[in-house]
PDB file of C-alpha atoms in Angstrom:
ATOM      1  CA  MET A 146       0.000   0.000   0.000  1.00  0.00           C
ATOM      2  CA  ASN A 147       1.131   3.557  -0.728  1.00  0.00           C
ATOM      3  CA  TYR A 148       1.097   4.918   2.830  1.00  0.00           C
ATOM      4  CA  TRP A 149       1.745   8.493   1.727  1.00  0.00           C
ATOM      5  CA  LEU A 150      -1.340   8.391  -0.512  1.00  0.00           C
ATOM      6  CA  PHE A 151      -3.358   6.778   2.277  1.00  0.00           C
ATOM      7  CA  PHE A 152      -2.612   9.534   4.803  1.00  0.00           C
ATOM      8  CA  GLN A 153      -2.954  12.290   2.199  1.00  0.00           C
ATOM      9  CA  THR A 154      -6.388  10.943   1.280  1.00  0.00           C
ATOM     10  CA  LEU A 155      -7.241  10.626   4.970  1.00  0.00           C
ATOM     11  CA  ILE A 156      -6.457  14.311   5.519  1.00  0.00           C
ATOM     12  CA  ASN A 157      -8.431  15.441   2.462  1.00  0.00           C
ATOM     13  CA  GLY A 158     -11.399  13.269   3.413  1.00  0.00           C
ATOM     14  CA  LEU A 159     -11.389  14.566   6.972  1.00  0.00           C
ATOM     15  CA  LEU A 160     -11.370  18.183   5.805  1.00  0.00           C
ATOM     16  CA  LEU A 161     -14.158  17.675   3.261  1.00  0.00           C
ATOM     17  CA  GLY A 162     -16.051  15.714   5.890  1.00  0.00           C
ATOM     18  CA  GLY A 163     -16.045  18.904   7.947  1.00  0.00           C
ATOM     19  CA  VAL A 164     -18.376  20.432   5.349  1.00  0.00           C
ATOM     20  CA  TYR A 165     -20.663  17.403   5.638  1.00  0.00           C
ATOM     21  CA  SER A 166     -20.561  17.924   9.405  1.00  0.00           C
ATOM     22  CA  LEU A 167     -21.622  21.561   9.117  1.00  0.00           C
ATOM     23  CA  ILE A 168     -24.637  20.656   6.983  1.00  0.00           C
ATOM     24  CA  GLY A 169     -25.350  17.665   9.204  1.00  0.00           C
ATOM     25  CA  VAL A 170     -25.404  19.766  12.367  1.00  0.00           C
ATOM     26  CA  GLY A 171     -27.961  22.046  10.704  1.00  0.00           C
ATOM     27  CA  ILE A 172     -30.099  19.030   9.772  1.00  0.00           C
ATOM     28  CA  THR A 173     -29.736  17.685  13.326  1.00  0.00           C
ATOM     29  CA  LEU A 174     -30.788  21.001  14.850  1.00  0.00           C
ATOM     30  CA  VAL A 175     -33.925  21.113  12.699  1.00  0.00           C
ATOM     31  CA  PHE A 176     -34.768  17.499  13.494  1.00  0.00           C
ATOM     32  CA  GLY A 177     -34.144  17.946  17.209  1.00  0.00           C
ATOM     33  CA  VAL A 178     -36.550  20.868  17.485  1.00  0.00           C
ATOM     34  CA  MET A 179     -39.106  20.155  14.756  1.00  0.00           C
ATOM     35  CA  LYS A 180     -38.802  16.359  14.291  1.00  0.00           C
ATOM     36  CA  ILE A 181     -38.312  16.994  10.565  1.00  0.00           C
ATOM     37  CA  VAL A 182     -35.514  15.567   8.436  1.00  0.00           C
ATOM     38  CA  ASN A 183     -34.655  18.344   5.986  1.00  0.00           C
ATOM     39  CA  PHE A 184     -33.910  16.547   2.713  1.00  0.00           C
ATOM     40  CA  ALA A 185     -33.520  19.928   0.998  1.00  0.00           C
ATOM     41  CA  ALA A 186     -30.266  20.843   2.781  1.00  0.00           C
ATOM     42  CA  GLY A 187     -28.147  20.107  -0.315  1.00  0.00           C
ATOM     43  CA  ALA A 188     -30.320  22.388  -2.443  1.00  0.00           C
ATOM     44  CA  TYR A 189     -29.982  25.183   0.107  1.00  0.00           C
ATOM     45  CA  LEU A 190     -26.208  24.695  -0.033  1.00  0.00           C
ATOM     46  CA  VAL A 191     -26.399  25.364  -3.782  1.00  0.00           C
ATOM     47  CA  TRP A 192     -28.295  28.586  -3.132  1.00  0.00           C
ATOM     48  CA  GLY A 193     -25.620  29.560  -0.625  1.00  0.00           C
ATOM     49  CA  MET A 194     -23.087  29.129  -3.436  1.00  0.00           C
ATOM     50  CA  TYR A 195     -25.179  31.205  -5.841  1.00  0.00           C
ATOM     51  CA  PHE A 196     -25.695  33.989  -3.267  1.00  0.00           C
ATOM     52  CA  THR A 197     -21.919  33.989  -2.743  1.00  0.00           C
ATOM     53  CA  TRP A 198     -21.433  34.339  -6.511  1.00  0.00           C
ATOM     54  CA  VAL A 199     -24.008  37.148  -6.748  1.00  0.00           C
ATOM     55  CA  TRP A 200     -22.481  39.172  -3.918  1.00  0.00           C
ATOM     56  CA  HIS A 201     -19.005  38.526  -5.284  1.00  0.00           C
ATOM     57  CA  GLN A 202     -20.110  40.003  -8.612  1.00  0.00           C
ATOM     58  CA  VAL A 203     -21.633  43.017  -6.849  1.00  0.00           C
ATOM     59  CA  THR A 204     -18.804  43.762  -4.411  1.00  0.00           C
ATOM     60  CA  GLY A 205     -15.740  42.047  -5.839  1.00  0.00           C
ATOM     61  CA  TRP A 206     -14.897  40.862  -2.308  1.00  0.00           C
ATOM     62  CA  GLU A 207     -13.193  37.610  -1.364  1.00  0.00           C
ATOM     63  CA  ALA A 208     -15.762  34.863  -0.739  1.00  0.00           C
ATOM     64  CA  TYR A 209     -14.992  34.607   2.982  1.00  0.00           C
ATOM     65  CA  ALA A 210     -15.658  38.331   3.455  1.00  0.00           C
ATOM     66  CA  LEU A 211     -19.198  37.777   2.141  1.00  0.00           C
ATOM     67  CA  ILE A 212     -20.322  35.627   5.085  1.00  0.00           C
ATOM     68  CA  PRO A 213     -22.570  38.348   6.653  1.00  0.00           C
ATOM     69  CA  LEU A 214     -24.238  39.078   3.297  1.00  0.00           C
ATOM     70  CA  VAL A 215     -24.783  35.392   2.565  1.00  0.00           C
ATOM     71  CA  ILE A 216     -26.230  34.829   6.044  1.00  0.00           C
ATOM     72  CA  ILE A 217     -28.742  37.651   5.519  1.00  0.00           C
ATOM     73  CA  SER A 218     -29.625  36.320   2.054  1.00  0.00           C
ATOM     74  CA  MET A 219     -30.136  32.793   3.370  1.00  0.00           C
ATOM     75  CA  ILE A 220     -32.316  34.019   6.242  1.00  0.00           C
ATOM     76  CA  ILE A 221     -34.610  35.890   3.849  1.00  0.00           C
ATOM     77  CA  PHE A 222     -34.673  33.072   1.310  1.00  0.00           C
ATOM     78  CA  GLY A 223     -35.138  30.418   3.995  1.00  0.00           C
ATOM     79  CA  TYR A 224     -37.951  32.373   5.670  1.00  0.00           C
ATOM     80  CA  ILE A 225     -39.867  32.728   2.408  1.00  0.00           C
ATOM     81  CA  THR A 226     -39.542  29.054   1.508  1.00  0.00           C
ATOM     82  CA  PHE A 227     -40.411  27.991   5.070  1.00  0.00           C
ATOM     83  CA  LYS A 228     -43.595  30.066   5.113  1.00  0.00           C
ATOM     84  CA  LEU A 229     -44.661  28.821   1.680  1.00  0.00           C
ATOM     85  CA  THR A 230     -43.968  25.134   2.328  1.00  0.00           C
ATOM     86  CA  ILE A 231     -43.035  23.738   5.762  1.00  0.00           C
ATOM     87  CA  ARG A 232     -45.220  26.183   7.685  1.00  0.00           C
ATOM     88  CA  GLN A 233     -48.289  24.987   5.790  1.00  0.00           C
ATOM     89  CA  VAL A 234     -47.930  21.394   6.999  1.00  0.00           C
ATOM     90  CA  LEU A 235     -46.797  21.825  10.609  1.00  0.00           C
ATOM     91  CA  GLY A 236     -48.572  19.237  12.722  1.00  0.00           C
ATOM     92  CA  SER A 237     -48.762  16.746   9.851  1.00  0.00           C
ATOM     93  CA  ASP A 238     -47.389  13.220   9.927  1.00  0.00           C
ATOM     94  CA  PHE A 239     -43.739  12.322   9.315  1.00  0.00           C
ATOM     95  CA  THR A 240     -44.406  11.074   5.765  1.00  0.00           C
ATOM     96  CA  THR A 241     -45.789  14.452   4.750  1.00  0.00           C
ATOM     97  CA  PHE A 242     -42.610  16.169   5.902  1.00  0.00           C
ATOM     98  CA  ILE A 243     -40.466  13.703   3.956  1.00  0.00           C
ATOM     99  CA  LEU A 244     -42.454  14.291   0.770  1.00  0.00           C
ATOM    100  CA  ILE A 245     -42.480  18.068   1.077  1.00  0.00           C
ATOM    101  CA  THR A 246     -38.758  18.427   1.849  1.00  0.00           C
ATOM    102  CA  VAL A 247     -37.777  16.010  -0.938  1.00  0.00           C
ATOM    103  CA  GLY A 248     -40.026  17.937  -3.329  1.00  0.00           C
ATOM    104  CA  LEU A 249     -38.603  21.213  -2.070  1.00  0.00           C
ATOM    105  CA  SER A 250     -35.088  19.907  -2.724  1.00  0.00           C
ATOM    106  CA  PHE A 251     -35.729  19.221  -6.397  1.00  0.00           C
ATOM    107  CA  PHE A 252     -37.759  22.416  -6.814  1.00  0.00           C
ATOM    108  CA  LEU A 253     -34.983  24.611  -5.397  1.00  0.00           C
ATOM    109  CA  GLN A 254     -32.351  22.840  -7.478  1.00  0.00           C
ATOM    110  CA  ASN A 255     -34.344  23.355 -10.680  1.00  0.00           C
ATOM    111  CA  LEU A 256     -35.220  26.911  -9.691  1.00  0.00           C
ATOM    112  CA  SER A 257     -31.513  27.729  -9.431  1.00  0.00           C
ATOM    113  CA  GLU A 258     -31.030  26.463 -12.996  1.00  0.00           C
ATOM    114  CA  VAL A 259     -33.916  28.629 -14.217  1.00  0.00           C
ATOM    115  CA  VAL A 260     -32.574  31.735 -12.466  1.00  0.00           C
ATOM    116  CA  PHE A 261     -28.830  31.331 -13.057  1.00  0.00           C
ATOM    117  CA  GLY A 262     -28.667  28.962 -16.021  1.00  0.00           C
ATOM    118  CA  THR A 263     -26.948  25.625 -16.365  1.00  0.00           C
ATOM    119  CA  SER A 264     -23.428  26.843 -17.147  1.00  0.00           C
ATOM    120  CA  PRO A 265     -20.993  26.475 -14.217  1.00  0.00           C
ATOM    121  CA  LEU A 266     -19.970  29.764 -12.597  1.00  0.00           C
ATOM    122  CA  ALA A 267     -16.857  30.568 -10.600  1.00  0.00           C
ATOM    123  CA  VAL A 268     -16.081  32.708  -7.565  1.00  0.00           C
ATOM    124  CA  THR A 269     -12.480  33.833  -7.911  1.00  0.00           C
ATOM    125  CA  SER A 270     -10.533  33.504  -4.687  1.00  0.00           C
ATOM    126  CA  ALA A 271      -6.965  34.466  -3.865  1.00  0.00           C
ATOM    127  CA  THR A 272      -6.690  31.386  -1.649  1.00  0.00           C
ATOM    128  CA  ALA A 273      -8.090  28.875  -4.159  1.00  0.00           C
ATOM    129  CA  LEU A 274      -4.675  27.606  -5.273  1.00  0.00           C
ATOM    130  CA  TYR A 275      -2.845  28.057  -1.959  1.00  0.00           C
ATOM    131  CA  SER A 276      -1.680  25.035  -0.010  1.00  0.00           C
ATOM    132  CA  LEU A 277       0.337  24.241   3.080  1.00  0.00           C
ATOM    133  CA  ARG A 278       3.080  21.659   3.368  1.00  0.00           C
ATOM    134  CA  LEU A 279       3.349  19.495   6.459  1.00  0.00           C
ATOM    135  CA  GLY A 280       6.369  17.357   5.781  1.00  0.00           C
ATOM    136  CA  THR A 281       5.520  15.456   2.631  1.00  0.00           C
ATOM    137  CA  PHE A 282       1.796  16.169   2.866  1.00  0.00           C
ATOM    138  CA  VAL A 283       0.039  18.970   0.974  1.00  0.00           C
ATOM    139  CA  ILE A 284      -3.116  20.512   2.474  1.00  0.00           C
ATOM    140  CA  SER A 285      -5.378  22.826   0.494  1.00  0.00           C
ATOM    141  CA  VAL A 286      -5.909  26.160   2.262  1.00  0.00           C
ATOM    142  CA  PRO A 287      -9.608  26.397   1.243  1.00  0.00           C
ATOM    143  CA  ARG A 288     -10.179  22.967   2.794  1.00  0.00           C
ATOM    144  CA  ILE A 289      -8.514  24.114   6.012  1.00  0.00           C
ATOM    145  CA  ILE A 290     -10.640  27.268   6.064  1.00  0.00           C
ATOM    146  CA  ALA A 291     -13.809  25.227   5.426  1.00  0.00           C
ATOM    147  CA  PHE A 292     -12.946  22.874   8.285  1.00  0.00           C
ATOM    148  CA  GLY A 293     -12.089  25.748  10.617  1.00  0.00           C
ATOM    149  CA  GLY A 294     -15.286  27.557   9.669  1.00  0.00           C
ATOM    150  CA  MET A 295     -17.244  24.420  10.504  1.00  0.00           C
ATOM    151  CA  LEU A 296     -15.680  24.230  13.968  1.00  0.00           C
ATOM    152  CA  ILE A 297     -16.455  27.900  14.647  1.00  0.00           C
ATOM    153  CA  PHE A 298     -20.097  27.682  13.586  1.00  0.00           C
ATOM    154  CA  VAL A 299     -20.710  24.395  15.394  1.00  0.00           C
ATOM    155  CA  ALA A 300     -19.152  25.839  18.556  1.00  0.00           C
ATOM    156  CA  GLY A 301     -21.440  28.857  18.147  1.00  0.00           C
ATOM    157  CA  ILE A 302     -24.483  26.597  17.928  1.00  0.00           C
ATOM    158  CA  GLY A 303     -23.342  24.798  21.077  1.00  0.00           C
ATOM    159  CA  ILE A 304     -23.059  28.090  22.965  1.00  0.00           C
ATOM    160  CA  LEU A 305     -26.440  29.216  21.642  1.00  0.00           C
ATOM    161  CA  LEU A 306     -28.193  26.047  22.796  1.00  0.00           C
ATOM    162  CA  ASN A 307     -26.610  25.930  26.249  1.00  0.00           C
ATOM    163  CA  LYS A 308     -26.047  29.561  27.243  1.00  0.00           C
ATOM    164  CA  THR A 309     -28.959  31.597  25.863  1.00  0.00           C
ATOM    165  CA  LEU A 310     -32.698  31.912  26.503  1.00  0.00           C
ATOM    166  CA  LEU A 311     -33.381  31.105  22.856  1.00  0.00           C
ATOM    167  CA  GLY A 312     -31.316  27.943  23.188  1.00  0.00           C
ATOM    168  CA  ARG A 313     -33.240  26.898  26.294  1.00  0.00           C
ATOM    169  CA  ALA A 314     -36.509  27.500  24.456  1.00  0.00           C
ATOM    170  CA  MET A 315     -35.285  25.372  21.552  1.00  0.00           C
ATOM    171  CA  ARG A 316     -34.194  22.549  23.874  1.00  0.00           C
ATOM    172  CA  ALA A 317     -37.503  22.686  25.725  1.00  0.00           C
ATOM    173  CA  THR A 318     -39.437  22.573  22.450  1.00  0.00           C
ATOM    174  CA  ALA A 319     -37.313  19.638  21.304  1.00  0.00           C
ATOM    175  CA  GLU A 320     -38.164  17.809  24.557  1.00  0.00           C
ATOM    176  CA  ASN A 321     -41.930  18.378  24.348  1.00  0.00           C
ATOM    177  CA  ALA A 322     -43.493  21.014  22.099  1.00  0.00           C
ATOM    178  CA  GLU A 323     -46.966  20.835  23.673  1.00  0.00           C
ATOM    179  CA  VAL A 324     -45.722  21.291  27.233  1.00  0.00           C
ATOM    180  CA  SER A 325     -43.390  24.082  26.098  1.00  0.00           C
ATOM    181  CA  GLN A 326     -46.319  25.922  24.541  1.00  0.00           C
ATOM    182  CA  MET A 327     -48.301  25.544  27.778  1.00  0.00           C
ATOM    183  CA  LEU A 328     -45.356  27.096  29.619  1.00  0.00           C
ATOM    184  CA  GLY A 329     -45.462  30.175  27.409  1.00  0.00           C
ATOM    185  CA  ILE A 330     -42.891  29.351  24.721  1.00  0.00           C
ATOM    186  CA  ASN A 331     -43.904  30.415  21.230  1.00  0.00           C
ATOM    187  CA  THR A 332     -43.245  27.067  19.573  1.00  0.00           C
ATOM    188  CA  GLU A 333     -44.098  28.248  16.053  1.00  0.00           C
ATOM    189  CA  LYS A 334     -41.511  31.005  16.341  1.00  0.00           C
ATOM    190  CA  THR A 335     -39.032  28.492  17.754  1.00  0.00           C
ATOM    191  CA  PHE A 336     -39.683  26.148  14.822  1.00  0.00           C
ATOM    192  CA  THR A 337     -39.063  28.991  12.373  1.00  0.00           C
ATOM    193  CA  ILE A 338     -35.804  30.024  14.028  1.00  0.00           C
ATOM    194  CA  ALA A 339     -34.535  26.436  14.201  1.00  0.00           C
ATOM    195  CA  PHE A 340     -35.304  25.897  10.520  1.00  0.00           C
ATOM    196  CA  LEU A 341     -33.543  29.135   9.585  1.00  0.00           C
ATOM    197  CA  PHE A 342     -30.461  28.100  11.564  1.00  0.00           C
ATOM    198  CA  GLY A 343     -30.343  24.884   9.552  1.00  0.00           C
ATOM    199  CA  ILE A 344     -30.707  26.814   6.284  1.00  0.00           C
ATOM    200  CA  VAL A 345     -28.010  29.311   7.234  1.00  0.00           C
ATOM    201  CA  MET A 346     -25.560  26.528   8.072  1.00  0.00           C
ATOM    202  CA  ALA A 347     -26.207  24.903   4.696  1.00  0.00           C
ATOM    203  CA  GLY A 348     -25.709  28.283   3.012  1.00  0.00           C
ATOM    204  CA  ILE A 349     -22.440  28.902   4.848  1.00  0.00           C
ATOM    205  CA  ALA A 350     -21.274  25.435   3.813  1.00  0.00           C
ATOM    206  CA  GLY A 351     -22.034  26.489   0.243  1.00  0.00           C
ATOM    207  CA  LEU A 352     -19.925  29.619   0.659  1.00  0.00           C
ATOM    208  CA  LEU A 353     -17.036  27.649   2.145  1.00  0.00           C
ATOM    209  CA  VAL A 354     -16.881  25.247  -0.808  1.00  0.00           C
ATOM    210  CA  THR A 355     -17.025  27.886  -3.569  1.00  0.00           C
ATOM    211  CA  PRO A 356     -13.202  27.897  -3.869  1.00  0.00           C
ATOM    212  CA  LEU A 357     -13.333  24.092  -4.269  1.00  0.00           C
ATOM    213  CA  PHE A 358     -16.259  23.638  -6.673  1.00  0.00           C
ATOM    214  CA  PHE A 359     -17.752  25.470  -9.618  1.00  0.00           C
ATOM    215  CA  VAL A 360     -21.074  27.073  -8.716  1.00  0.00           C
ATOM    216  CA  SER A 361     -23.653  24.804 -10.309  1.00  0.00           C
ATOM    217  CA  ALA A 362     -27.012  23.268  -9.438  1.00  0.00           C
ATOM    218  CA  ASN A 363     -25.426  19.837  -9.915  1.00  0.00           C
ATOM    219  CA  VAL A 364     -23.392  20.348  -6.714  1.00  0.00           C
ATOM    220  CA  ALA A 365     -26.609  19.506  -4.854  1.00  0.00           C
ATOM    221  CA  GLU A 366     -26.157  15.895  -5.958  1.00  0.00           C
ATOM    222  CA  THR A 367     -22.763  15.787  -4.214  1.00  0.00           C
ATOM    223  CA  PHE A 368     -24.118  17.141  -0.940  1.00  0.00           C
ATOM    224  CA  ARG A 369     -27.600  15.601  -0.938  1.00  0.00           C
ATOM    225  CA  LEU A 370     -26.820  12.142   0.441  1.00  0.00           C
ATOM    226  CA  ALA A 371     -23.589  12.374   2.457  1.00  0.00           C
ATOM    227  CA  PRO A 372     -24.770  14.853   5.165  1.00  0.00           C
ATOM    228  CA  LEU A 373     -27.992  12.882   5.680  1.00  0.00           C
ATOM    229  CA  VAL A 374     -26.036   9.657   6.087  1.00  0.00           C
ATOM    230  CA  ALA A 375     -23.717  11.448   8.521  1.00  0.00           C
ATOM    231  CA  VAL A 376     -26.680  12.569  10.621  1.00  0.00           C
ATOM    232  CA  VAL A 377     -28.197   9.080  10.794  1.00  0.00           C
ATOM    233  CA  LEU A 378     -24.816   7.494  11.521  1.00  0.00           C
ATOM    234  CA  GLY A 379     -24.234   9.843  14.429  1.00  0.00           C
ATOM    235  CA  GLY A 380     -27.779   9.526  15.733  1.00  0.00           C
ATOM    236  CA  LEU A 381     -30.683  11.771  14.791  1.00  0.00           C
ATOM    237  CA  GLY A 382     -30.819  14.794  17.065  1.00  0.00           C
ATOM    238  CA  ASN A 383     -27.236  14.407  18.327  1.00  0.00           C
ATOM    239  CA  ILE A 384     -24.965  17.302  17.342  1.00  0.00           C
ATOM    240  CA  LYS A 385     -21.773  15.527  18.416  1.00  0.00           C
ATOM    241  CA  GLY A 386     -22.872  12.532  16.377  1.00  0.00           C
ATOM    242  CA  ALA A 387     -23.464  14.680  13.276  1.00  0.00           C
ATOM    243  CA  LEU A 388     -20.030  16.260  13.724  1.00  0.00           C
ATOM    244  CA  ILE A 389     -18.221  12.919  13.933  1.00  0.00           C
ATOM    245  CA  GLY A 390     -20.468  11.249  11.370  1.00  0.00           C
ATOM    246  CA  GLY A 391     -19.699  13.905   8.765  1.00  0.00           C
ATOM    247  CA  MET A 392     -15.965  13.442   9.112  1.00  0.00           C
ATOM    248  CA  LEU A 393     -16.326   9.658   9.065  1.00  0.00           C
ATOM    249  CA  VAL A 394     -18.340   9.810   5.846  1.00  0.00           C
ATOM    250  CA  GLY A 395     -15.775  12.148   4.265  1.00  0.00           C
ATOM    251  CA  VAL A 396     -12.902   9.803   5.133  1.00  0.00           C
ATOM    252  CA  ILE A 397     -14.655   6.646   3.900  1.00  0.00           C
ATOM    253  CA  GLU A 398     -15.746   8.316   0.668  1.00  0.00           C
ATOM    254  CA  GLY A 399     -12.235   9.632   0.033  1.00  0.00           C
ATOM    255  CA  LEU A 400     -10.467   6.330   0.734  1.00  0.00           C
ATOM    256  CA  VAL A 401     -12.819   4.258  -1.401  1.00  0.00           C
ATOM    257  CA  SER A 402     -12.744   6.758  -4.271  1.00  0.00           C
ATOM    258  CA  THR A 403      -8.921   6.832  -4.216  1.00  0.00           C
ATOM    259  CA  PHE A 404      -8.052   3.178  -3.692  1.00  0.00           C
ATOM    260  CA  ILE A 405     -10.951   1.393  -5.392  1.00  0.00           C
ATOM    261  CA  SER A 406     -12.954   3.580  -7.759  1.00  0.00           C
ATOM    262  CA  ALA A 407     -14.322   7.109  -7.774  1.00  0.00           C
ATOM    263  CA  ASP A 408     -17.572   5.697  -9.142  1.00  0.00           C
ATOM    264  CA  ILE A 409     -18.389   3.748  -5.979  1.00  0.00           C
ATOM    265  CA  GLY A 410     -17.600   6.386  -3.376  1.00  0.00           C
ATOM    266  CA  VAL A 411     -21.321   7.007  -2.832  1.00  0.00           C
ATOM    267  CA  ALA A 412     -21.993   3.252  -2.740  1.00  0.00           C
ATOM    268  CA  ALA A 413     -19.398   2.924   0.027  1.00  0.00           C
ATOM    269  CA  ILE A 414     -21.258   5.549   2.059  1.00  0.00           C
ATOM    270  CA  CYS A 415     -24.492   3.586   1.665  1.00  0.00           C
ATOM    271  CA  ILE A 416     -22.789   0.330   2.692  1.00  0.00           C
ATOM    272  CA  LEU A 417     -21.312   2.051   5.757  1.00  0.00           C
ATOM    273  CA  PHE A 418     -24.766   3.373   6.555  1.00  0.00           C
ATOM    274  CA  LEU A 419     -26.343  -0.083   6.362  1.00  0.00           C
ATOM    275  CA  ILE A 420     -23.636  -1.652   8.528  1.00  0.00           C
ATOM    276  CA  VAL A 421     -23.840   0.984  11.260  1.00  0.00           C
ATOM    277  CA  VAL A 422     -27.643   1.058  11.328  1.00  0.00           C
ATOM    278  CA  TYR A 423     -27.704  -2.766  11.525  1.00  0.00           C
ATOM    279  CA  LEU A 424     -25.296  -2.760  14.472  1.00  0.00           C
ATOM    280  CA  PHE A 425     -26.547   0.467  16.084  1.00  0.00           C
ATOM    281  CA  PRO A 426     -30.197   1.114  15.065  1.00  0.00           C
ATOM    282  CA  LEU A 427     -30.190   4.529  16.782  1.00  0.00           C
ATOM    283  CA  GLY A 428     -26.818   5.548  15.335  1.00  0.00           C
ATOM    284  CA  LEU A 429     -23.415   5.636  16.995  1.00  0.00           C
ATOM    285  CA  PHE A 430     -24.466   8.241  19.570  1.00  0.00           C
ATOM    286  CA  GLY A 431     -28.253   8.025  19.350  1.00  0.00           C
ATOM    287  CA  LYS A 432     -30.464   7.620  22.383  1.00  0.00           C
ATOM    288  CA  GLY A 433     -34.005   6.429  22.677  1.00  0.00           C
ATOM    289  CA  ALA A 434     -36.775   8.808  23.568  1.00  0.00           C
ATOM    290  CA  ARG A 435     -36.839   9.619  27.242  1.00  0.00           C
ATOM    291  CA  LYS A 436     -39.812   8.167  29.082  1.00  0.00           C
ATOM    292  CA  ALA A 437     -41.570   9.861  31.959  1.00  0.00           C
TER     293      ALA A 437
END
């Protein structure tokens, strides 16, 4: 075995897995509060990329400097789509949420093609071609920034949930929405905020990968399955699980694509998913519902 290639692939997979983790934490947050699996996260990531491209064209700024503008854009866009879709079916059964978020995923992906066209776009970045050398290993600077950005935003979510009144309201709603509403918590507002947090994290993930990918609706295919698998592997509703699951998926995908075939990287993720769910039905860090 080429050990240099193995460890180089391990590093690259771990760093890309950080992006999966960021999206996965957003999906986990939405599920924890609303009990909805957001299958449209990959499509929102694409819109984050397109908003980055739009603001880059307007301002000429480096992609990373556009984070505040992209956050605002994703909040507005996420709020509109939430009110027009998810809000209309709150209180419905789990199957309804699956159908509406899957439908929303394909709608948003096709809408981006209608608005921006099908030709790949690019966000020029001064860091796109930069890399660091650690001994014999080469690490892409944009991948490092994406991984670091993930850690910062996930840490921020942790502080929000544990140190703020909003976080307490979200945790209470996640525990029991009906009781929380009886205690005076505006659960509908909490649902909206939780969903927007998930959308913003997907949008930021889109911004962080613009130096690595061309801006195209097809990128949604790359990020549609892996973050969802990461969330289930870690345990639905478990932020630590989503964090670790994302990096695990990135590593497995990278190793299989490098040493076996790039065509079966996604298949390897699915096989990993089946194995883990068979051995750990609630995920690696999942817990059963608490009983009174």
